[in-house]
Amino acid sequence: MSSLEHTATAPAGATTSPALDTGTLLDHYVIERELGSGGMGVVYAAFDTELQRRVALKVLRDGLTDQAQQRLLREARAMARLTHPNVVTVYEVGSANARDFVAMELVDGESLAEWLRAERRREHEILDAFISAGRGLAAAHGAGMVHRDFKPHNVLRSKGGRVVVTDFGLARDAADPLTATLPVPPTSGPPPTDSALSDLTVPGSLVGTPAYMAPEQWSGGRLTPATDQFAFCVALWEALSGERPYRGITLEALREEVTAGPDKLDMSKLPRRFRALLRRGLAPAPAARWPSMDALLARLQRRTRRVA
């Protein structure tokens, strides 16, 4: 697996913080091991000495601007108020030893991307997992949040089969026009690899993952729940057919394909009963997509009953 699948580009101003060694005490959390890192912080498995439970502890990077730092902490607190079985639970937002952290539920399992790669999955298994993830997105939308970086790597599946959406590090308040509007990402430069298109946050801005980005993310438009719906449909198409709908090998080519819309896409490997549903979710104009994640999921569940 490429290292790009684990590392997102840090925003301007952020610096790489010294790693926390095993046994380090951060407030009432004892660091066990590093789980992964991203543009905004490093995630550790840790033990909560007060409540006697293991957690995932996200420690924010040094060097973030005050504005970025406060926004991230504000968003984490908003997520802490959201309780849903398909959204990772945020336990606490705090600061200790000059380090800000977010304590979250530690899910014992693997990402949906890893689960899909491990073996050929049956159609009903894929649909069940995505419907659960969709419910998590719908719950976040109901709380006024937009994820902005939904993809199989940001969905966890526990060993018991529970599916949760995680990594709301790029989430924004859908009602805030300042934080819901993005700069235009760069489209020039050397062609990235396929894994880069799949897993790398676009350099210079927190916009999401190119392979799953909606047209409004490429153009710097306002992001809404329909933006997450687009990414969800890309991911579901990929899971059902084995190929992503848009397969440009450079950022510029991918952007052109996404903007052109789904009418000329090759649907031969996609089960027929899902074609119209996903094509609507991939409409270039947000208003032309499904009215909400709930509406999309209701239609998807009807298709699922046909499969069963």
Short mmCIF file of C-alpha atoms in Angstrom, two decimals:
data_model
loop_
_atom_site.label_atom_id
_atom_site.label_comp_id
_atom_site.label_asym_id
_atom_site.label_seq_id
_atom_site.Cartn_x
_atom_site.Cartn_y
_atom_site.Cartn_z
CA MET A 1 0.00 0.00 0.00
CA SER A 2 1.35 3.43 -0.97
CA SER A 3 2.41 5.83 1.76
CA LEU A 4 0.08 8.34 0.12
CA GLU A 5 -2.78 6.31 1.50
CA HIS A 6 -1.75 7.29 5.01
CA THR A 7 -0.44 10.83 4.65
CA ALA A 8 -2.28 13.97 3.66
CA THR A 9 -0.49 17.19 2.84
CA ALA A 10 -0.16 19.46 5.85
CA PRO A 11 -1.65 22.94 5.45
CA ALA A 12 0.59 25.95 5.10
CA GLY A 13 2.04 26.88 8.48
CA ALA A 14 1.68 23.46 10.04
CA THR A 15 4.85 21.71 11.14
CA THR A 16 5.65 18.12 11.97
CA SER A 17 5.37 17.69 15.72
CA PRO A 18 7.75 15.40 17.58
CA ALA A 19 6.21 11.95 17.89
CA LEU A 20 4.82 11.00 21.29
CA ASP A 21 6.59 7.97 22.68
CA THR A 22 4.82 4.97 24.13
CA GLY A 23 4.02 5.66 27.76
CA THR A 24 3.83 9.45 27.37
CA LEU A 25 1.10 10.96 29.54
CA LEU A 26 -1.01 13.62 27.85
CA ASP A 27 -3.51 14.87 30.40
CA HIS A 28 -5.12 11.60 31.56
CA TYR A 29 -4.27 9.65 28.39
CA VAL A 30 -1.31 7.28 28.15
CA ILE A 31 0.06 6.96 24.61
CA GLU A 32 0.26 3.36 23.36
CA ARG A 33 1.20 3.61 19.68
CA GLU A 34 0.77 5.71 16.56
CA LEU A 35 -2.16 4.74 14.34
CA GLY A 36 -1.69 7.21 11.50
CA SER A 37 -1.15 10.83 10.55
CA GLY A 38 -2.80 13.45 8.40
CA GLY A 39 -2.53 17.07 7.44
CA MET A 40 -3.91 18.36 10.71
CA GLY A 41 -2.61 15.92 13.28
CA VAL A 42 -1.37 12.51 14.38
CA VAL A 43 -3.67 9.82 15.74
CA TYR A 44 -2.54 7.51 18.54
CA ALA A 45 -4.05 4.57 20.34
CA ALA A 46 -4.14 5.66 23.97
CA PHE A 47 -5.52 4.58 27.34
CA ASP A 48 -7.86 6.80 29.33
CA THR A 49 -6.72 6.42 32.94
CA GLU A 50 -9.84 8.09 34.34
CA LEU A 51 -12.50 6.04 32.55
CA GLN A 52 -10.30 2.96 32.06
CA ARG A 53 -10.85 2.59 28.34
CA ARG A 54 -8.80 2.69 25.15
CA VAL A 55 -9.34 5.61 22.80
CA ALA A 56 -8.09 7.09 19.55
CA LEU A 57 -6.30 10.32 20.44
CA LYS A 58 -5.82 12.88 17.67
CA VAL A 59 -3.09 15.37 18.56
CA LEU A 60 -3.11 18.52 16.44
CA ARG A 61 0.07 19.56 14.66
CA ASP A 62 2.22 22.45 15.87
CA GLY A 63 2.27 25.61 13.81
CA LEU A 64 -1.39 25.78 12.85
CA THR A 65 -2.72 29.32 12.73
CA ASP A 66 -4.89 30.36 15.65
CA GLN A 67 -7.85 30.55 13.29
CA ALA A 68 -7.29 27.03 11.95
CA GLN A 69 -6.69 25.66 15.42
CA GLN A 70 -9.84 27.20 16.87
CA ARG A 71 -11.91 26.11 13.89
CA LEU A 72 -10.76 22.50 14.21
CA LEU A 73 -11.48 22.42 17.91
CA ARG A 74 -14.88 24.04 17.37
CA GLU A 75 -15.73 21.42 14.75
CA ALA A 76 -14.60 18.61 17.07
CA ARG A 77 -16.87 19.95 19.79
CA ALA A 78 -19.74 20.03 17.31
CA MET A 79 -19.05 16.39 16.44
CA ALA A 80 -18.98 15.55 20.16
CA ARG A 81 -22.63 16.65 20.33
CA LEU A 82 -23.55 14.21 17.56
CA THR A 83 -24.42 10.74 18.78
CA HIS A 84 -25.11 8.19 16.08
CA PRO A 85 -24.15 4.52 15.72
CA ASN A 86 -22.64 5.18 12.28
CA VAL A 87 -20.49 8.15 13.26
CA VAL A 88 -17.32 7.78 15.31
CA THR A 89 -17.94 9.12 18.83
CA VAL A 90 -15.93 12.12 20.03
CA TYR A 91 -15.40 11.88 23.79
CA GLU A 92 -13.40 14.97 24.68
CA VAL A 93 -11.66 18.02 23.25
CA GLY A 94 -8.83 19.30 25.40
CA SER A 95 -5.31 20.67 25.75
CA ALA A 96 -2.30 19.55 27.77
CA ASN A 97 1.42 20.22 27.62
CA ALA A 98 0.82 22.89 24.97
CA ARG A 99 -0.85 20.31 22.73
CA ASP A 100 -4.48 20.28 21.63
CA PHE A 101 -6.12 16.90 21.31
CA VAL A 102 -9.38 15.19 20.45
CA ALA A 103 -10.22 11.90 22.18
CA MET A 104 -12.41 9.61 20.09
CA GLU A 105 -13.84 6.13 20.05
CA LEU A 106 -11.26 3.52 19.07
CA VAL A 107 -12.82 1.20 16.50
CA ASP A 108 -11.31 -2.29 16.47
CA GLY A 109 -11.38 -3.16 12.79
CA GLU A 110 -10.25 -1.83 9.43
CA SER A 111 -11.15 0.83 6.92
CA LEU A 112 -13.83 0.10 4.37
CA ALA A 113 -11.13 0.38 1.70
CA GLU A 114 -9.11 -2.39 3.38
CA TRP A 115 -12.22 -4.52 3.86
CA LEU A 116 -13.12 -4.21 0.18
CA ARG A 117 -9.58 -5.09 -0.92
CA ALA A 118 -9.23 -8.10 1.37
CA GLU A 119 -11.51 -10.35 -0.69
CA ARG A 120 -14.33 -10.25 -3.19
CA ARG A 121 -17.41 -9.05 -1.32
CA ARG A 122 -20.97 -10.03 -2.10
CA GLU A 123 -23.22 -7.31 -3.43
CA HIS A 124 -25.53 -7.32 -0.40
CA GLU A 125 -22.51 -6.97 1.93
CA ILE A 126 -21.31 -3.92 0.01
CA LEU A 127 -24.76 -2.36 0.03
CA ASP A 128 -25.25 -2.97 3.76
CA ALA A 129 -21.90 -1.31 4.54
CA PHE A 130 -22.58 1.72 2.35
CA ILE A 131 -26.11 2.21 3.61
CA SER A 132 -24.73 2.29 7.15
CA ALA A 133 -22.06 4.80 6.14
CA GLY A 134 -24.71 6.85 4.36
CA ARG A 135 -26.76 7.00 7.52
CA GLY A 136 -23.73 8.40 9.31
CA LEU A 137 -23.37 11.10 6.66
CA ALA A 138 -27.08 11.87 6.86
CA ALA A 139 -26.80 12.29 10.64
CA ALA A 140 -23.90 14.71 10.22
CA HIS A 141 -25.86 16.66 7.62
CA GLY A 142 -28.79 16.83 10.02
CA ALA A 143 -26.41 18.41 12.55
CA GLY A 144 -25.38 21.03 9.98
CA MET A 145 -22.04 19.47 9.03
CA VAL A 146 -20.51 18.60 5.66
CA HIS A 147 -17.74 15.99 5.72
CA ARG A 148 -15.94 17.15 2.52
CA ASP A 149 -13.65 14.11 2.30
CA PHE A 150 -15.89 11.04 2.28
CA LYS A 151 -14.12 7.98 0.85
CA PRO A 152 -13.69 4.31 1.81
CA HIS A 153 -10.49 5.13 3.73
CA ASN A 154 -12.53 7.40 6.02
CA VAL A 155 -15.07 4.73 6.93
CA LEU A 156 -14.25 2.08 9.54
CA ARG A 157 -15.76 -1.37 9.83
CA SER A 158 -15.40 -3.08 13.19
CA LYS A 159 -14.70 -6.78 13.55
CA GLY A 160 -18.34 -7.13 14.56
CA GLY A 161 -19.54 -5.50 11.34
CA ARG A 162 -20.45 -2.03 12.65
CA VAL A 163 -19.71 0.71 10.12
CA VAL A 164 -18.79 4.25 11.20
CA VAL A 165 -17.81 7.38 9.31
CA THR A 166 -14.68 8.97 10.73
CA ASP A 167 -12.02 11.60 9.99
CA PHE A 168 -14.20 14.68 10.03
CA GLY A 169 -10.97 16.71 10.01
CA LEU A 170 -12.11 18.49 6.85
CA ALA A 171 -15.70 18.87 7.98
CA ARG A 172 -17.25 22.30 7.81
CA ASP A 173 -20.42 23.93 9.03
CA ALA A 174 -22.72 23.90 6.00
CA ALA A 175 -24.34 27.15 7.13
CA ASP A 176 -21.06 29.09 7.27
CA PRO A 177 -20.25 30.58 3.84
CA LEU A 178 -16.68 31.35 4.90
CA THR A 179 -15.75 27.83 5.85
CA ALA A 180 -17.90 26.18 3.19
CA THR A 181 -16.12 27.90 0.30
CA LEU A 182 -12.83 26.56 -1.02
CA PRO A 183 -9.91 27.99 -2.99
CA VAL A 184 -9.43 26.54 -6.45
CA PRO A 185 -6.98 23.63 -6.21
CA PRO A 186 -3.98 23.42 -8.52
CA THR A 187 -4.35 21.28 -11.64
CA SER A 188 -0.90 21.67 -13.17
CA GLY A 189 2.38 19.94 -12.41
CA PRO A 190 3.58 16.40 -12.97
CA PRO A 191 0.92 13.70 -13.33
CA PRO A 192 0.20 12.06 -9.96
CA THR A 193 -0.02 8.31 -9.64
CA ASP A 194 -3.37 6.57 -9.37
CA SER A 195 -2.85 6.15 -5.63
CA ALA A 196 -2.19 9.88 -5.37
CA LEU A 197 -5.49 10.63 -7.05
CA SER A 198 -7.18 8.23 -4.68
CA ASP A 199 -5.69 9.22 -1.39
CA LEU A 200 -3.83 12.53 -1.40
CA THR A 201 -5.38 15.74 -0.18
CA VAL A 202 -4.75 18.38 -2.84
CA PRO A 203 -1.62 20.39 -1.97
CA GLY A 204 -2.13 23.92 -0.75
CA SER A 205 -5.70 23.60 0.45
CA LEU A 206 -7.95 21.31 2.46
CA VAL A 207 -10.33 20.30 -0.29
CA GLY A 208 -10.67 16.55 -0.14
CA THR A 209 -9.43 13.62 -2.21
CA PRO A 210 -9.35 14.23 -5.99
CA ALA A 211 -10.86 10.91 -7.08
CA TYR A 212 -13.96 11.57 -4.97
CA MET A 213 -14.31 15.35 -5.31
CA ALA A 214 -17.47 16.97 -6.69
CA PRO A 215 -17.32 19.67 -9.39
CA GLU A 216 -17.97 22.41 -6.82
CA GLN A 217 -14.84 21.36 -4.94
CA TRP A 218 -12.74 21.69 -8.06
CA SER A 219 -14.17 25.12 -8.89
CA GLY A 220 -14.10 26.59 -5.39
CA GLY A 221 -17.88 26.65 -5.05
CA ARG A 222 -19.88 26.40 -1.88
CA LEU A 223 -19.97 22.92 -0.36
CA THR A 224 -23.22 21.38 0.85
CA PRO A 225 -24.49 17.91 1.80
CA ALA A 226 -24.80 17.28 -1.95
CA THR A 227 -21.00 17.41 -2.09
CA ASP A 228 -20.79 14.42 0.27
CA GLN A 229 -23.50 12.69 -1.76
CA PHE A 230 -21.32 12.95 -4.88
CA ALA A 231 -18.34 11.35 -3.10
CA PHE A 232 -20.59 8.63 -1.68
CA CYS A 233 -21.80 7.75 -5.19
CA VAL A 234 -18.25 7.64 -6.56
CA ALA A 235 -17.24 5.28 -3.76
CA LEU A 236 -20.29 3.04 -4.15
CA TRP A 237 -19.80 2.87 -7.93
CA GLU A 238 -16.20 1.82 -7.32
CA ALA A 239 -17.19 -0.84 -4.79
CA LEU A 240 -19.89 -2.37 -7.00
CA SER A 241 -18.02 -2.32 -10.30
CA GLY A 242 -14.37 -2.51 -9.29
CA GLU A 243 -13.62 0.76 -11.08
CA ARG A 244 -14.17 4.41 -10.27
CA PRO A 245 -16.50 6.24 -12.66
CA TYR A 246 -13.92 8.94 -13.41
CA ARG A 247 -10.45 7.64 -14.19
CA GLY A 248 -8.41 10.63 -15.39
CA ILE A 249 -4.72 10.07 -14.68
CA THR A 250 -3.89 13.73 -14.01
CA LEU A 251 -5.65 16.27 -11.83
CA GLU A 252 -6.59 18.34 -14.87
CA ALA A 253 -7.97 15.36 -16.78
CA LEU A 254 -9.94 14.21 -13.75
CA ARG A 255 -11.38 17.67 -13.23
CA GLU A 256 -12.53 17.83 -16.87
CA GLU A 257 -14.22 14.42 -16.62
CA VAL A 258 -16.02 15.26 -13.40
CA THR A 259 -17.21 18.61 -14.72
CA ALA A 260 -18.50 17.01 -17.95
CA GLY A 261 -20.90 14.83 -15.97
CA PRO A 262 -21.84 11.14 -16.01
CA ASP A 263 -23.76 10.83 -19.28
CA LYS A 264 -20.87 9.28 -21.24
CA LEU A 265 -19.49 7.08 -18.48
CA ASP A 266 -18.86 3.39 -19.12
CA MET A 267 -21.48 1.62 -17.00
CA SER A 268 -20.95 -1.87 -18.39
CA LYS A 269 -19.49 -3.23 -15.14
CA LEU A 270 -22.09 -1.56 -12.92
CA PRO A 271 -25.25 -3.57 -12.09
CA ARG A 272 -28.09 -2.16 -14.18
CA ARG A 273 -30.45 -1.51 -11.26
CA PHE A 274 -28.00 0.99 -9.74
CA ARG A 275 -27.10 2.95 -12.85
CA ALA A 276 -29.79 5.65 -12.79
CA LEU A 277 -29.47 6.07 -9.02
CA LEU A 278 -25.73 6.67 -9.12
CA ARG A 279 -25.83 8.74 -12.29
CA ARG A 280 -28.18 11.19 -10.57
CA GLY A 281 -25.87 11.36 -7.54
CA LEU A 282 -23.00 12.27 -9.88
CA ALA A 283 -24.81 15.14 -11.58
CA PRO A 284 -22.45 18.13 -12.03
CA ALA A 285 -25.01 20.55 -10.55
CA PRO A 286 -25.66 19.93 -6.82
CA ALA A 287 -29.35 20.80 -7.24
CA ALA A 288 -29.72 18.00 -9.82
CA ARG A 289 -28.59 15.32 -7.38
CA TRP A 290 -30.83 13.58 -4.87
CA PRO A 291 -32.61 16.02 -2.51
CA SER A 292 -30.74 14.56 0.47
CA MET A 293 -28.72 11.57 1.62
CA ASP A 294 -31.91 10.21 3.17
CA ALA A 295 -33.66 10.31 -0.21
CA LEU A 296 -30.73 8.55 -1.89
CA LEU A 297 -30.58 5.91 0.85
CA ALA A 298 -34.33 5.24 0.63
CA ARG A 299 -33.99 4.50 -3.08
CA LEU A 300 -30.85 2.43 -2.49
CA GLN A 301 -32.62 0.36 0.16
CA ARG A 302 -35.38 -0.45 -2.30
CA ARG A 303 -32.75 -1.70 -4.72
CA THR A 304 -31.16 -3.69 -1.88
CA ARG A 305 -34.43 -5.48 -1.12
CA ARG A 306 -34.51 -6.61 -4.75
CA VAL A 307 -31.03 -8.08 -4.30
CA ALA A 308 -32.05 -9.91 -1.12
#
